Coordinates of N, CA and C in Angstrom, one line a residue:
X958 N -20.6 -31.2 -17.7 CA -19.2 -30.8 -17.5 C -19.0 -29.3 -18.0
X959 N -19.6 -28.9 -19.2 CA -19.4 -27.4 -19.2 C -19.9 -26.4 -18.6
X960 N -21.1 -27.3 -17.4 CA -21.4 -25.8 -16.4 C -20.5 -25.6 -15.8
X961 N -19.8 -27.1 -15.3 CA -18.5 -26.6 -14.5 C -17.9 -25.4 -14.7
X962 N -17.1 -25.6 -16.2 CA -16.1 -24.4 -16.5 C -16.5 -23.7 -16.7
X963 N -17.9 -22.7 -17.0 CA -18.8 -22.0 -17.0 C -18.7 -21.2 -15.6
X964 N -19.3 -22.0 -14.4 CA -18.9 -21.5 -12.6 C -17.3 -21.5 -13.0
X965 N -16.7 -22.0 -13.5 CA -15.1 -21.8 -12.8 C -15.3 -20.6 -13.4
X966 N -15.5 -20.1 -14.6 CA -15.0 -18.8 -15.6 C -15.0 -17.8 -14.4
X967 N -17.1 -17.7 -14.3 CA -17.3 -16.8 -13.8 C -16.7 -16.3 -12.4
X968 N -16.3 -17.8 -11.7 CA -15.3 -17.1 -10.4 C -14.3 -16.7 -10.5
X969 N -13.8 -16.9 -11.5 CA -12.2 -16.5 -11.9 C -12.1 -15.3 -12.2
X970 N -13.7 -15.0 -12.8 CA -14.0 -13.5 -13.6 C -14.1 -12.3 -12.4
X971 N -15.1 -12.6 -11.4 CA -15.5 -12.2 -10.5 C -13.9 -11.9 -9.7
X972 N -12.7 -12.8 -9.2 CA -12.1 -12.7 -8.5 C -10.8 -11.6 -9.1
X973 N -11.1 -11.6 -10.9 CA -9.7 -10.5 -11.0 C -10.8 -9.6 -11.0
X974 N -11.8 -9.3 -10.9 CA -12.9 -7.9 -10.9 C -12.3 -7.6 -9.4
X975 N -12.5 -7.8 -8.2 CA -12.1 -7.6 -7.4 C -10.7 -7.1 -7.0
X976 N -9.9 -8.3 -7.6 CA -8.2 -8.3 -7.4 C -7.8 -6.7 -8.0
X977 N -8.7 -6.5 -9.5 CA -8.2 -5.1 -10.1 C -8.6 -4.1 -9.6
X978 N -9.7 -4.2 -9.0 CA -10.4 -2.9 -8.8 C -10.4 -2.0 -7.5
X979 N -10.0 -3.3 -6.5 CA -10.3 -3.1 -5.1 C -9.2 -3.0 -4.5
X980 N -8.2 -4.0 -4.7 CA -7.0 -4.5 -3.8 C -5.8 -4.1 -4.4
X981 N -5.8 -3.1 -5.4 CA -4.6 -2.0 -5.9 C -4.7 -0.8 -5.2
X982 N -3.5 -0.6 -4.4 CA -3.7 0.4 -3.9 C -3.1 2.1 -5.0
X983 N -3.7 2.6 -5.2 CA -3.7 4.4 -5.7 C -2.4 5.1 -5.2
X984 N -2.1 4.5 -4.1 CA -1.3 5.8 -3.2 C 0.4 5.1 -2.9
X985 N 0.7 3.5 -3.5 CA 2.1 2.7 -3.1 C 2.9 3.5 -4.4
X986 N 2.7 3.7 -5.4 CA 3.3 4.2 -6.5 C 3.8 6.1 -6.0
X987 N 2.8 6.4 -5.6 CA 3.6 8.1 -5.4 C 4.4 8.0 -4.0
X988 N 4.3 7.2 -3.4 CA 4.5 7.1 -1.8 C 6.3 6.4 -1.8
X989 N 6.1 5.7 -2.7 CA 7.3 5.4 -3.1 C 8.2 6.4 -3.7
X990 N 7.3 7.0 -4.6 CA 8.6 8.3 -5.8 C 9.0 9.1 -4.4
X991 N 8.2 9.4 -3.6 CA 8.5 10.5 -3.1 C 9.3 10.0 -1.9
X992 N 9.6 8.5 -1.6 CA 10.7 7.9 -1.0 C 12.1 7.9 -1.6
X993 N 11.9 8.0 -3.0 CA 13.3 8.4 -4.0 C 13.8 9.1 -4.1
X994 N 13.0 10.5 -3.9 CA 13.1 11.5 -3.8 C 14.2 11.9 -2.9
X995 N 13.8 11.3 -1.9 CA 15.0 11.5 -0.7 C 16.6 11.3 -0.9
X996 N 17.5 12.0 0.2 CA 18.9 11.4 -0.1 C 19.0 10.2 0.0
X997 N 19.9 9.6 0.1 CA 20.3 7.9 0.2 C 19.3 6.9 0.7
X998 N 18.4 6.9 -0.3 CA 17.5 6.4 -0.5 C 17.6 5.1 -1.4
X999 N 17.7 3.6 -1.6 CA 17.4 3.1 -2.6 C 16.0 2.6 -2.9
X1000 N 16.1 2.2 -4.1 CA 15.0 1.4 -4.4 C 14.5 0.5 -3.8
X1001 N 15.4 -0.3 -3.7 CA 14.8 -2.0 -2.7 C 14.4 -1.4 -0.9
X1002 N 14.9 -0.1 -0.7 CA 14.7 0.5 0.9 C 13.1 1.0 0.4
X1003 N 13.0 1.8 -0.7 CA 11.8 2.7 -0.8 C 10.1 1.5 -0.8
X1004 N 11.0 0.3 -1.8 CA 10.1 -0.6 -1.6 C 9.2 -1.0 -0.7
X1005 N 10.6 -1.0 0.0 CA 10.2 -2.2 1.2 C 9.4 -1.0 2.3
X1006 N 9.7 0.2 2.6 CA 8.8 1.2 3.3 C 7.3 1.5 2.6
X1007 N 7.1 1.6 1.5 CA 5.8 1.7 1.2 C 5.5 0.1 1.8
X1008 N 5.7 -0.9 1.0 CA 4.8 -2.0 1.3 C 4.7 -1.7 2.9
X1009 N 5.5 -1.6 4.1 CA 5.5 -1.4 5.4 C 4.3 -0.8 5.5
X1010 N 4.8 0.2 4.8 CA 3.3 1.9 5.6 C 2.1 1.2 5.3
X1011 N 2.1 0.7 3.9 CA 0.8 0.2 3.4 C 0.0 -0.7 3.9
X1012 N 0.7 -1.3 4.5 CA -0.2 -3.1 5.6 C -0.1 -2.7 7.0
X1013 N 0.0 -1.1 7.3 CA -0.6 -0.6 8.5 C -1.6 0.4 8.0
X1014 N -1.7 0.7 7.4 CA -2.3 1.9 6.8 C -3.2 1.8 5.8
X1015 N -4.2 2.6 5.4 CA -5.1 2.5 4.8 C -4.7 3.7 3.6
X1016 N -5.4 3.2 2.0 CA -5.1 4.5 1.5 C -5.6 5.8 1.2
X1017 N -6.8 5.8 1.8 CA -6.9 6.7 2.4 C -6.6 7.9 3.5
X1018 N -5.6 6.9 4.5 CA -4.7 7.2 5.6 C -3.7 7.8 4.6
X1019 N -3.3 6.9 3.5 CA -1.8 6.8 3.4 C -1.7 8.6 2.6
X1020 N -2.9 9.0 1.5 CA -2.9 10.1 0.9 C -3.0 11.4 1.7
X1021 N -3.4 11.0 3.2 CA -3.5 12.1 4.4 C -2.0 12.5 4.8
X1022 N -1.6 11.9 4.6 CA -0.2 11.5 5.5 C 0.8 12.3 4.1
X1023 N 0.2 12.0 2.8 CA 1.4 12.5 1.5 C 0.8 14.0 1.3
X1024 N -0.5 14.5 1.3 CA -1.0 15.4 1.6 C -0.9 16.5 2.8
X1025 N -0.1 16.0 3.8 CA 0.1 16.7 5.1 C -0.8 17.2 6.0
X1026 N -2.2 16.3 5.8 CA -3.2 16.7 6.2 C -3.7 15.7 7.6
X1027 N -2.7 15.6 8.5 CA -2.6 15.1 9.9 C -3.4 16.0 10.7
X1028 N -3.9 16.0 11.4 CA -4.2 16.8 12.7 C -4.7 16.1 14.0
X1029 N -5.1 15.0 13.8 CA -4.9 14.3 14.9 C -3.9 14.0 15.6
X1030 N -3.5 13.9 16.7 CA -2.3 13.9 17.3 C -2.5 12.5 17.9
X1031 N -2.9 11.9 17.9 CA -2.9 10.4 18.2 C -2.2 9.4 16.9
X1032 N -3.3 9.7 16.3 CA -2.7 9.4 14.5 C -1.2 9.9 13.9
X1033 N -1.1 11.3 14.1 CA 0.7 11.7 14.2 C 1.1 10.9 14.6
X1034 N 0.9 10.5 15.9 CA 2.1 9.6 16.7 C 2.4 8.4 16.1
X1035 N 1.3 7.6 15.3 CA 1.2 6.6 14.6 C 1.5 6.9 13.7
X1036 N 1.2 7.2 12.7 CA 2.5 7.4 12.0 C 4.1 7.9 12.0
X1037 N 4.5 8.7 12.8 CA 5.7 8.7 12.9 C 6.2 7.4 13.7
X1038 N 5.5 6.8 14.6 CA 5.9 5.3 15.0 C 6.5 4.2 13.6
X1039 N 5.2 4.5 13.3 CA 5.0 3.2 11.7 C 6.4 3.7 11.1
X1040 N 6.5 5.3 10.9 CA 7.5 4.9 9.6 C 8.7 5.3 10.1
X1041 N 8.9 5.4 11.8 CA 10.7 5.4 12.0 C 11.0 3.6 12.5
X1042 N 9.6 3.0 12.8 CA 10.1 2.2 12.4 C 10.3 0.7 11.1
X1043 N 9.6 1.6 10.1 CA 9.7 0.8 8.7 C 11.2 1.1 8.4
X1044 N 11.7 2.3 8.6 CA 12.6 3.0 8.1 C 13.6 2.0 8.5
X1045 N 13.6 1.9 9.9 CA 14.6 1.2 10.6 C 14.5 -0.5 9.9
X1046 N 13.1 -0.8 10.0 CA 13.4 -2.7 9.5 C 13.4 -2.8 7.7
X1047 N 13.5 -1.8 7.3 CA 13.7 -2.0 5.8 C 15.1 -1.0 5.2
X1048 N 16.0 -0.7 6.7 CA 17.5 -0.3 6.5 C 18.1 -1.3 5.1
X1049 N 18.1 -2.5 5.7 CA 18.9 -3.9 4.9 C 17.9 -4.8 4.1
X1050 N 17.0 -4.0 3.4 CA 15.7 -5.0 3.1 C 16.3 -6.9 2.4
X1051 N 15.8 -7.4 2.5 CA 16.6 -9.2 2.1 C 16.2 -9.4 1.2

């Protein structure tokens, strides 16, 4: 019985090793300030647009995009797609 909870530890261990290390994104925290930044902007709107940009976007995309470092014109397009329309579905966030 205590190998058991031994294997559970270590996957539990193993899974916030991952959860912390990997699957926090770097770039939802400034992506947001700089959505507050804005005029009539709230909080629960700025939220809800990062999380948007972020579950199309990668953060490495997303630092390109806060950096102004576009030059793709294909990729422009997609993002100004993504965030006129995050803008628009996170108007009334619920």
């Amino acid at each position: 019985m205590g190998k058991v909870f031994l294997w559970m530890g270590v996957v539990l261990f193993a899974i916030y090793l991952v959860k912390s290390q990997f699957l926090n994104s770097k770039t939802w925290t400034p992506f947001r300030d700089g959505c507050l930044a804005s005029e009539n902007a709230t909080e629960a709107q700025c939220n809800c647009l990062a999380d948007y940009v972020h579950e199309r976007f990668s953060d490495q995309e997303v630092q390109r995009m806060m950096d102004n470092r576009i030059t793709d014109p294909v990729f422009a397009e997609k993002v100004n797609s993504t965030v006129v329309a995050g803008t628009l579905a996170c108007r009334n966030p619920g």
